Amino acid sequence: MSRVTRLREAVSSHPYLVDTLIACLTFAGTVLGPPAGHRPRVDLPPIPGPAPAAVALAAAMCLALVFRRASPRLVAALAVAGSVTLLITGGPRPPFDLVSAVALVTLAVHTPRRVSWTWGVVAALVLGGTRIVLSGDAWLTPQVAGQIAWIGMAIAVGDAVRSRRAYIAAVVERARRAEQTREEEAERRVMEERLRIARELHDVLAHHIALINVQAQVAAHVMDAEPRQAREALGHIRQAGRAALDELRTTVGLLRRPGSAEELPTEPAPGLDRLPELITSFTAAGMDVDCHLEGTPRPLPSPVELTAFRVVQEALTNVSKHAGPATTRVRIAYGRRELTVEVSDDGRGCAAVPGATPAADGPPDGSPGSLDGLAPAGTGHGLVGMRERALSVGGTFSVGPSPGRGFRVHAVLPAPAASAV
């Protein structure tokens, strides 16, 4: 911390001590300064030295300066009144303009510009008018002009100090708000990254663990009666576990700092080209999945491909966990400017899906309602994750009952033409 900073802190923490010191210096300058040569009558010779009454009045006026910050208007009024009183009494007097100047500077620092200049004009009229009336001089004599100039200079100095303080305060406030905005932006980005990581880990592991659970149940059920089928189920469990570990390793590698010595090799994010492999993993677990492709496949932006893949993956995982024995239909439709992803089943329906129950006022024709129309009924995050993924790429997402029976997931994602990719 510099000496200037420490001095400013000391001044700010002891305002009355500083004002007392200023009052003492002002009193010394007033009493020891050259006396003003005002004489009510020209034929009287000047009397050297200030009168005791003038010194006492100067002491009272300087004592009021101790409270100049607490009551700037009252102190300014007392200073002007004291100067007028000394002008009226006449005789040799100390230069009281110094006290008035300090009081008016303080007034200009602590009050708005209009108020300070109004007080300055009033003080100039009062003191200048009093001087003209008592001396009998004409307007704009050197004494009157000096009096007005002294007051104007005091108000101008105080106004400049006030403006500089306001400017510094505005700069500090802008800096504080900028720092606060940066912190809020950093927190927002951290939260978005946490949500992205949570969504990615959920999508990577959920369907593999679901398949492992299904195959484990099959193996336990047929262990004694069908050892061969049990061995096949255990083989599927081993493959699903290996795939889960590989995808988890890939995801963790993506999260590592680039250039780190511990960084693991990564692979491209999964897209629709891996859809047959995904469906095979579910059919191997005993699910009945029918995949139907409409339109001509074309390269799509990587985020759209990944979103479409994850929506199908999570929807099939929900079917395997909650729908029971069901036939699932996956429809991928390439339109001119959009990609439609739809996964429907004829299983137990919305009541079996954690996090979703049919809305009371759902569409009567069986069309998919929005996620917001589903009341929370569990702790699953799959539907929320699918919706977030679809919205993040500028698409739409809805879920609801299938026509007749079952559950349907419906997403429409932007799919620009091949020339625009």
Coordinates of C-alpha atoms in Angstrom, one line a residue:
M1 CA 0.0 0.0 0.0
S2 CA 1.5 3.4 -1.0
R3 CA 1.9 6.4 1.2
V4 CA -0.8 8.3 -0.7
T5 CA -3.3 5.5 -0.2
R6 CA -2.5 5.3 3.5
L7 CA -2.9 9.0 3.9
R8 CA -6.2 9.0 2.1
E9 CA -7.5 6.2 4.4
A10 CA -6.3 8.1 7.5
V11 CA -8.1 11.3 6.3
S12 CA -11.3 9.4 5.5
S13 CA -11.3 7.7 8.9
H14 CA -10.8 10.9 11.0
P15 CA -12.9 13.6 9.3
Y16 CA -13.4 15.8 12.3
L17 CA -9.7 15.8 13.1
V18 CA -8.9 16.9 9.6
D19 CA -11.6 19.6 9.7
T20 CA -10.3 20.9 13.0
L21 CA -6.8 21.2 11.5
I22 CA -8.3 23.1 8.5
A23 CA -10.2 25.4 10.9
C24 CA -7.0 26.1 12.8
L25 CA -5.0 26.9 9.7
T26 CA -7.9 29.1 8.4
F27 CA -8.0 31.0 11.7
A28 CA -4.2 31.5 11.6
G29 CA -4.4 32.8 8.0
T30 CA -7.3 35.0 8.8
V31 CA -5.8 36.7 11.9
L32 CA -2.2 36.9 10.7
G33 CA -3.0 37.9 7.2
P34 CA -2.9 41.6 6.0
P35 CA -6.0 43.4 7.2
A36 CA -8.6 44.6 4.7
G37 CA -8.4 48.3 4.2
H38 CA -12.2 49.0 4.3
R39 CA -13.1 52.3 6.0
P40 CA -16.7 53.3 6.4
R41 CA -15.6 57.0 6.2
V42 CA -12.9 58.2 4.0
D43 CA -11.7 61.0 6.3
L44 CA -10.7 58.6 9.0
P45 CA -7.2 57.2 9.0
P46 CA -6.8 53.3 9.1
I47 CA -6.2 51.8 12.4
P48 CA -3.5 49.1 12.3
G49 CA -4.2 45.6 13.7
P50 CA -7.5 43.7 14.0
A51 CA -9.8 44.6 16.9
P52 CA -10.4 41.9 19.6
A53 CA -14.0 41.7 18.6
A54 CA -13.0 40.8 15.1
V55 CA -10.6 38.2 16.3
A56 CA -13.3 36.7 18.5
L57 CA -15.7 36.7 15.5
A58 CA -13.1 35.1 13.3
A59 CA -12.5 32.4 16.0
A60 CA -16.3 31.7 16.1
M61 CA -16.5 31.4 12.3
C62 CA -13.5 29.1 12.1
L63 CA -14.9 27.0 14.9
A64 CA -18.0 26.4 12.7
L65 CA -15.7 25.1 10.0
V66 CA -15.2 22.0 12.1
F67 CA -18.8 21.0 11.2
R68 CA -18.5 22.0 7.6
R69 CA -19.1 18.5 6.2
A70 CA -22.0 17.7 8.5
S71 CA -23.9 21.0 7.8
P72 CA -22.3 22.7 4.8
R73 CA -25.3 25.1 4.2
L74 CA -25.4 26.2 7.8
V75 CA -21.7 26.8 8.0
A76 CA -21.7 28.7 4.7
A77 CA -24.6 30.9 6.0
L78 CA -22.7 31.6 9.2
A79 CA -19.5 32.5 7.3
V80 CA -21.4 34.9 5.1
A81 CA -23.3 36.4 8.1
G82 CA -20.0 36.9 10.0
S83 CA -18.4 38.7 7.0
V84 CA -21.5 40.9 6.7
T85 CA -21.3 41.6 10.5
L86 CA -17.7 42.7 10.2
L87 CA -18.4 44.9 7.2
I88 CA -21.2 46.6 9.2
T89 CA -19.1 47.2 12.3
G90 CA -16.2 48.7 10.3
G91 CA -12.7 49.3 11.5
P92 CA -9.7 47.3 10.9
R93 CA -10.5 43.7 10.3
P94 CA -8.9 40.4 9.3
P95 CA -9.5 39.0 5.8
F96 CA -12.7 37.1 6.4
D97 CA -13.0 36.1 2.8
L98 CA -10.8 33.2 3.5
V99 CA -13.3 31.7 5.9
S100 CA -16.2 32.3 3.5
A101 CA -14.2 30.7 0.7
V102 CA -13.5 27.5 2.7
A103 CA -17.2 27.3 3.6
L104 CA -18.4 27.8 0.0
V105 CA -15.9 25.3 -1.3
T106 CA -17.3 22.7 1.1
L107 CA -20.8 23.6 0.1
A108 CA -20.0 23.1 -3.6
V109 CA -18.4 19.8 -2.9
H110 CA -21.3 18.3 -0.9
T111 CA -24.3 19.8 -2.8
P112 CA -25.6 19.6 -6.3
R113 CA -24.3 22.1 -8.9
R114 CA -27.5 24.1 -9.0
V115 CA -27.6 24.5 -5.2
S116 CA -24.0 25.5 -4.9
W117 CA -24.1 28.1 -7.6
T118 CA -27.4 29.5 -6.2
W119 CA -25.7 29.9 -2.9
G120 CA -22.7 31.5 -4.6
V121 CA -24.8 34.1 -6.4
V122 CA -26.7 34.9 -3.1
A123 CA -23.4 35.2 -1.2
A124 CA -21.9 37.5 -3.9
L125 CA -25.0 39.7 -3.9
V126 CA -25.1 40.0 -0.1
L127 CA -21.4 40.7 0.4
G128 CA -21.0 42.9 -2.6
G129 CA -24.2 44.8 -1.9
T130 CA -23.2 45.3 1.7
R131 CA -19.8 46.6 0.7
I132 CA -21.3 49.0 -1.9
V133 CA -23.9 50.3 0.6
L134 CA -21.4 50.9 3.4
S135 CA -18.6 52.4 1.4
G136 CA -20.7 54.4 -1.0
D137 CA -18.6 53.2 -3.9
A138 CA -19.9 52.6 -7.4
W139 CA -20.7 49.2 -8.8
L140 CA -17.9 47.0 -10.0
T141 CA -15.1 48.7 -8.1
P142 CA -12.0 46.6 -7.6
Q143 CA -13.1 45.7 -4.1
V144 CA -16.5 44.6 -5.2
A145 CA -15.2 42.7 -8.3
G146 CA -12.6 41.0 -6.1
Q147 CA -15.2 40.0 -3.7
I148 CA -17.4 38.5 -6.4
A149 CA -14.4 36.8 -8.1
W150 CA -13.3 35.3 -4.8
I151 CA -16.7 33.7 -4.2
G152 CA -17.0 32.5 -7.8
M153 CA -13.5 30.9 -7.6
A154 CA -14.5 29.1 -4.4
I155 CA -17.7 27.7 -5.9
A156 CA -15.8 26.7 -9.1
V157 CA -13.1 24.9 -7.1
G158 CA -15.7 23.0 -5.0
D159 CA -17.7 22.1 -8.1
A160 CA -14.6 20.8 -9.8
V161 CA -13.8 18.6 -6.8
R162 CA -17.3 17.3 -6.7
S163 CA -17.3 16.5 -10.4
R164 CA -13.9 14.7 -10.1
R165 CA -15.2 12.6 -7.1
A166 CA -18.4 11.7 -9.0
Y167 CA -16.3 10.7 -12.0
I168 CA -14.0 8.5 -9.9
A169 CA -17.0 7.0 -8.1
A170 CA -18.6 6.2 -11.5
V171 CA -15.4 4.6 -12.8
V172 CA -15.1 2.5 -9.6
E173 CA -18.8 1.5 -9.9
R174 CA -18.4 0.5 -13.5
A175 CA -15.3 -1.6 -12.6
R176 CA -17.2 -3.2 -9.8
R177 CA -20.1 -4.1 -12.1
A178 CA -17.8 -5.3 -14.8
E179 CA -16.1 -7.6 -12.3
Q180 CA -19.5 -8.8 -11.0
T181 CA -20.6 -9.5 -14.6
R182 CA -17.4 -11.4 -15.3
E183 CA -18.0 -13.5 -12.1
E184 CA -21.6 -14.2 -13.0
E185 CA -20.6 -15.1 -16.6
A186 CA -17.9 -17.4 -15.2
E187 CA -20.4 -19.0 -12.8
R188 CA -22.9 -19.4 -15.7
R189 CA -20.3 -21.1 -17.9
V190 CA -19.3 -23.4 -15.1
M191 CA -22.9 -24.4 -14.5
E192 CA -23.5 -25.0 -18.2
E193 CA -20.3 -27.1 -18.3
R194 CA -21.4 -29.1 -15.3
L195 CA -24.8 -29.7 -16.9
R196 CA -23.1 -30.8 -20.2
I197 CA -20.8 -33.2 -18.4
A198 CA -23.7 -34.6 -16.3
R199 CA -25.8 -35.1 -19.5
E200 CA -22.9 -36.7 -21.4
L201 CA -22.1 -39.1 -18.6
H202 CA -25.8 -40.0 -18.2
D203 CA -26.2 -40.7 -21.9
V204 CA -22.9 -42.6 -22.1
L205 CA -23.6 -45.0 -19.2
A206 CA -27.3 -45.3 -18.8
H207 CA -28.1 -47.5 -21.7
H208 CA -25.1 -49.8 -21.1
I209 CA -26.0 -50.2 -17.5
A210 CA -29.6 -50.9 -18.5
L211 CA -28.5 -53.6 -20.9
I212 CA -26.3 -55.1 -18.2
N213 CA -29.2 -55.2 -15.8
V214 CA -31.5 -56.9 -18.3
Q215 CA -28.9 -59.5 -19.3
A216 CA -28.1 -60.2 -15.7
Q217 CA -31.7 -60.9 -15.0
V218 CA -31.9 -63.2 -18.0
A219 CA -28.7 -65.0 -16.9
A220 CA -30.0 -65.5 -13.4
H221 CA -33.4 -66.8 -14.7
V222 CA -32.0 -69.4 -17.1
M223 CA -28.8 -70.3 -15.3
D224 CA -30.0 -73.8 -14.3
A225 CA -32.3 -74.6 -17.2
E226 CA -30.4 -73.1 -20.1
P227 CA -26.7 -72.8 -19.4
R228 CA -25.9 -71.9 -23.0
Q229 CA -28.3 -69.0 -23.0
A230 CA -27.0 -67.9 -19.6
R231 CA -23.4 -67.9 -21.1
E232 CA -24.7 -65.8 -24.0
A233 CA -26.3 -63.3 -21.6
L234 CA -23.0 -63.1 -19.6
G235 CA -21.2 -62.5 -22.8
H236 CA -23.5 -59.6 -23.6
I237 CA -22.9 -58.3 -20.1
R238 CA -19.1 -58.4 -20.7
Q239 CA -19.5 -56.6 -24.1
A240 CA -21.8 -53.9 -22.6
G241 CA -19.4 -53.4 -19.7
R242 CA -16.4 -53.0 -22.0
A243 CA -18.4 -50.6 -24.2
A244 CA -19.4 -48.5 -21.2
L245 CA -15.8 -48.4 -20.0
D246 CA -14.6 -47.3 -23.5
E247 CA -17.1 -44.6 -23.8
L248 CA -16.4 -43.4 -20.2
R249 CA -12.7 -43.3 -21.0
T250 CA -13.4 -41.3 -24.1
T251 CA -15.6 -38.8 -22.3
V252 CA -13.0 -38.4 -19.5
G253 CA -10.4 -37.9 -22.1
L254 CA -12.4 -35.1 -23.7
L255 CA -12.6 -33.4 -20.3
R256 CA -8.9 -33.4 -19.6
R257 CA -6.8 -30.3 -20.2
P258 CA -5.4 -30.3 -23.8
G259 CA -1.7 -31.0 -23.8
S260 CA -1.8 -32.9 -20.5
A261 CA 0.6 -35.8 -20.2
E262 CA -2.3 -37.9 -18.8
E263 CA -4.6 -37.0 -21.7
L264 CA -6.2 -40.1 -23.1
P265 CA -6.8 -40.8 -26.8
T266 CA -10.3 -39.8 -27.9
E267 CA -12.6 -40.7 -30.8
P268 CA -15.1 -38.7 -32.8
A269 CA -18.5 -38.1 -31.1
P270 CA -21.0 -40.7 -32.1
G271 CA -23.4 -39.9 -34.9
L272 CA -26.2 -41.5 -36.9
D273 CA -23.6 -43.8 -38.6
R274 CA -23.4 -45.7 -35.3
L275 CA -27.2 -46.1 -35.1
P276 CA -27.2 -49.7 -36.4
E277 CA -24.6 -50.7 -33.8
L278 CA -26.7 -49.1 -31.1
I279 CA -29.9 -50.9 -32.2
T280 CA -28.0 -54.2 -32.4
S281 CA -26.9 -53.8 -28.8
F282 CA -30.6 -53.5 -27.7
T283 CA -31.9 -56.3 -29.9
A284 CA -29.2 -58.5 -28.6
A285 CA -30.7 -57.9 -25.1
G286 CA -34.0 -59.2 -26.3
M287 CA -35.7 -56.0 -27.4
D288 CA -37.9 -55.9 -30.5
V289 CA -36.7 -52.7 -32.3
D290 CA -37.7 -51.7 -35.8
C291 CA -35.7 -48.9 -37.4
H292 CA -37.2 -47.0 -40.3
L293 CA -35.3 -44.5 -42.4
E294 CA -37.1 -41.9 -44.5
G295 CA -35.5 -39.6 -47.0
T296 CA -31.9 -39.5 -48.3
P297 CA -29.2 -39.6 -45.6
R298 CA -26.7 -36.7 -45.8
P299 CA -23.9 -35.3 -43.7
L300 CA -25.1 -33.2 -40.8
P301 CA -23.4 -30.9 -38.3
S302 CA -21.7 -32.9 -35.6
P303 CA -23.8 -31.4 -32.8
V304 CA -27.0 -32.4 -34.6
E305 CA -25.7 -35.9 -35.3
L306 CA -24.7 -36.3 -31.7
T307 CA -28.1 -35.0 -30.4
A308 CA -30.0 -37.4 -32.7
F309 CA -27.9 -40.3 -31.6
R310 CA -28.3 -39.5 -27.9
V311 CA -32.1 -39.0 -28.2
V312 CA -32.5 -42.5 -29.8
Q313 CA -30.1 -44.0 -27.2
E314 CA -31.9 -42.5 -24.2
A315 CA -35.3 -43.3 -25.6
L316 CA -34.4 -47.0 -26.2
T317 CA -32.9 -47.1 -22.7
N318 CA -36.1 -45.9 -21.2
V319 CA -38.1 -48.5 -23.2
S320 CA -35.8 -51.3 -21.9
K321 CA -36.1 -50.2 -18.3
H322 CA -39.8 -49.2 -18.1
A323 CA -41.9 -50.3 -21.0
G324 CA -41.8 -54.0 -20.3
P325 CA -42.4 -56.4 -23.2
A326 CA -42.9 -54.0 -26.1
T327 CA -42.2 -53.4 -29.8
T328 CA -40.2 -50.2 -30.4
R329 CA -40.2 -48.3 -33.6
V330 CA -37.4 -45.8 -34.4
R331 CA -38.1 -43.4 -37.3
I332 CA -35.4 -41.2 -38.7
A333 CA -36.7 -38.8 -41.4
Y334 CA -34.5 -36.5 -43.4
G335 CA -36.4 -33.4 -44.5
R336 CA -35.3 -30.5 -46.6
R337 CA -34.2 -28.4 -43.6
E338 CA -34.9 -30.6 -40.6
L339 CA -34.2 -34.0 -39.2
T340 CA -37.1 -35.8 -37.4
V341 CA -36.3 -38.4 -34.7
E342 CA -39.1 -40.4 -33.3
V343 CA -39.0 -43.3 -31.0
S344 CA -42.3 -44.9 -30.0
D345 CA -43.3 -48.2 -28.3
D346 CA -46.5 -50.0 -27.4
G347 CA -45.5 -50.8 -23.8
R348 CA -46.9 -49.6 -20.5
G349 CA -46.9 -45.9 -21.5
C350 CA -46.2 -42.7 -19.6
A351 CA -46.9 -44.0 -16.1
A352 CA -43.9 -46.2 -16.4
V353 CA -41.4 -43.5 -17.3
P354 CA -39.8 -41.7 -14.3
G355 CA -40.1 -38.0 -14.6
A356 CA -43.2 -38.1 -16.8
T357 CA -46.9 -38.7 -16.4
P358 CA -49.6 -37.9 -18.9
A359 CA -50.8 -34.3 -18.6
A360 CA -54.4 -34.0 -17.5
D361 CA -55.3 -31.9 -20.6
G362 CA -53.0 -33.8 -23.0
P363 CA -53.8 -33.8 -26.7
P364 CA -56.9 -35.9 -27.4
D365 CA -55.5 -37.1 -30.8
G366 CA -52.5 -38.8 -29.2
S367 CA -50.0 -36.2 -30.6
P368 CA -46.9 -35.7 -28.5
G369 CA -47.2 -33.0 -25.9
S370 CA -44.3 -30.9 -24.7
L371 CA -42.2 -31.9 -21.8
D372 CA -43.6 -29.0 -19.8
G373 CA -47.0 -30.7 -20.0
L374 CA -45.7 -33.7 -18.1
A375 CA -45.9 -33.6 -14.3
P376 CA -42.8 -34.9 -12.5
A377 CA -43.2 -38.3 -11.1
G378 CA -39.7 -39.5 -10.4
T379 CA -36.1 -38.6 -10.3
G380 CA -35.0 -39.6 -13.8
H381 CA -33.0 -37.1 -15.9
G382 CA -33.3 -38.7 -19.3
L383 CA -36.2 -36.6 -20.6
V384 CA -34.7 -33.4 -19.3
G385 CA -31.3 -34.3 -20.9
M386 CA -33.0 -35.1 -24.3
R387 CA -34.9 -31.8 -24.2
E388 CA -31.8 -29.8 -23.3
R389 CA -29.8 -31.4 -26.1
A390 CA -32.6 -30.7 -28.7
L391 CA -32.9 -27.1 -27.6
S392 CA -29.2 -26.5 -27.6
V393 CA -29.0 -27.1 -31.3
G394 CA -32.1 -25.0 -32.1
G395 CA -34.5 -27.9 -32.3
T396 CA -37.8 -28.9 -30.6
F397 CA -38.6 -31.8 -28.4
S398 CA -41.8 -33.3 -27.1
V399 CA -42.9 -36.5 -25.4
G400 CA -46.3 -38.0 -24.7
P401 CA -48.5 -41.1 -25.2
S402 CA -48.4 -43.0 -28.4
P403 CA -51.6 -43.5 -30.3
G404 CA -53.5 -46.2 -28.6
R405 CA -50.8 -47.4 -26.1
G406 CA -47.2 -46.8 -25.2
F407 CA -45.0 -43.8 -25.2
R408 CA -43.5 -41.6 -27.9
V409 CA -40.4 -39.3 -28.0
H410 CA -40.4 -36.8 -30.8
A411 CA -37.6 -34.4 -31.7
V412 CA -37.2 -32.1 -34.7
L413 CA -33.6 -30.9 -35.3
P414 CA -32.2 -28.4 -37.8
A415 CA -30.6 -30.2 -40.8
P416 CA -29.2 -27.8 -43.4
A417 CA -28.6 -29.0 -46.9
A418 CA -25.3 -30.6 -47.7
S419 CA -23.9 -27.5 -49.4
A420 CA -24.5 -25.5 -46.3
V421 CA -22.8 -27.9 -43.9

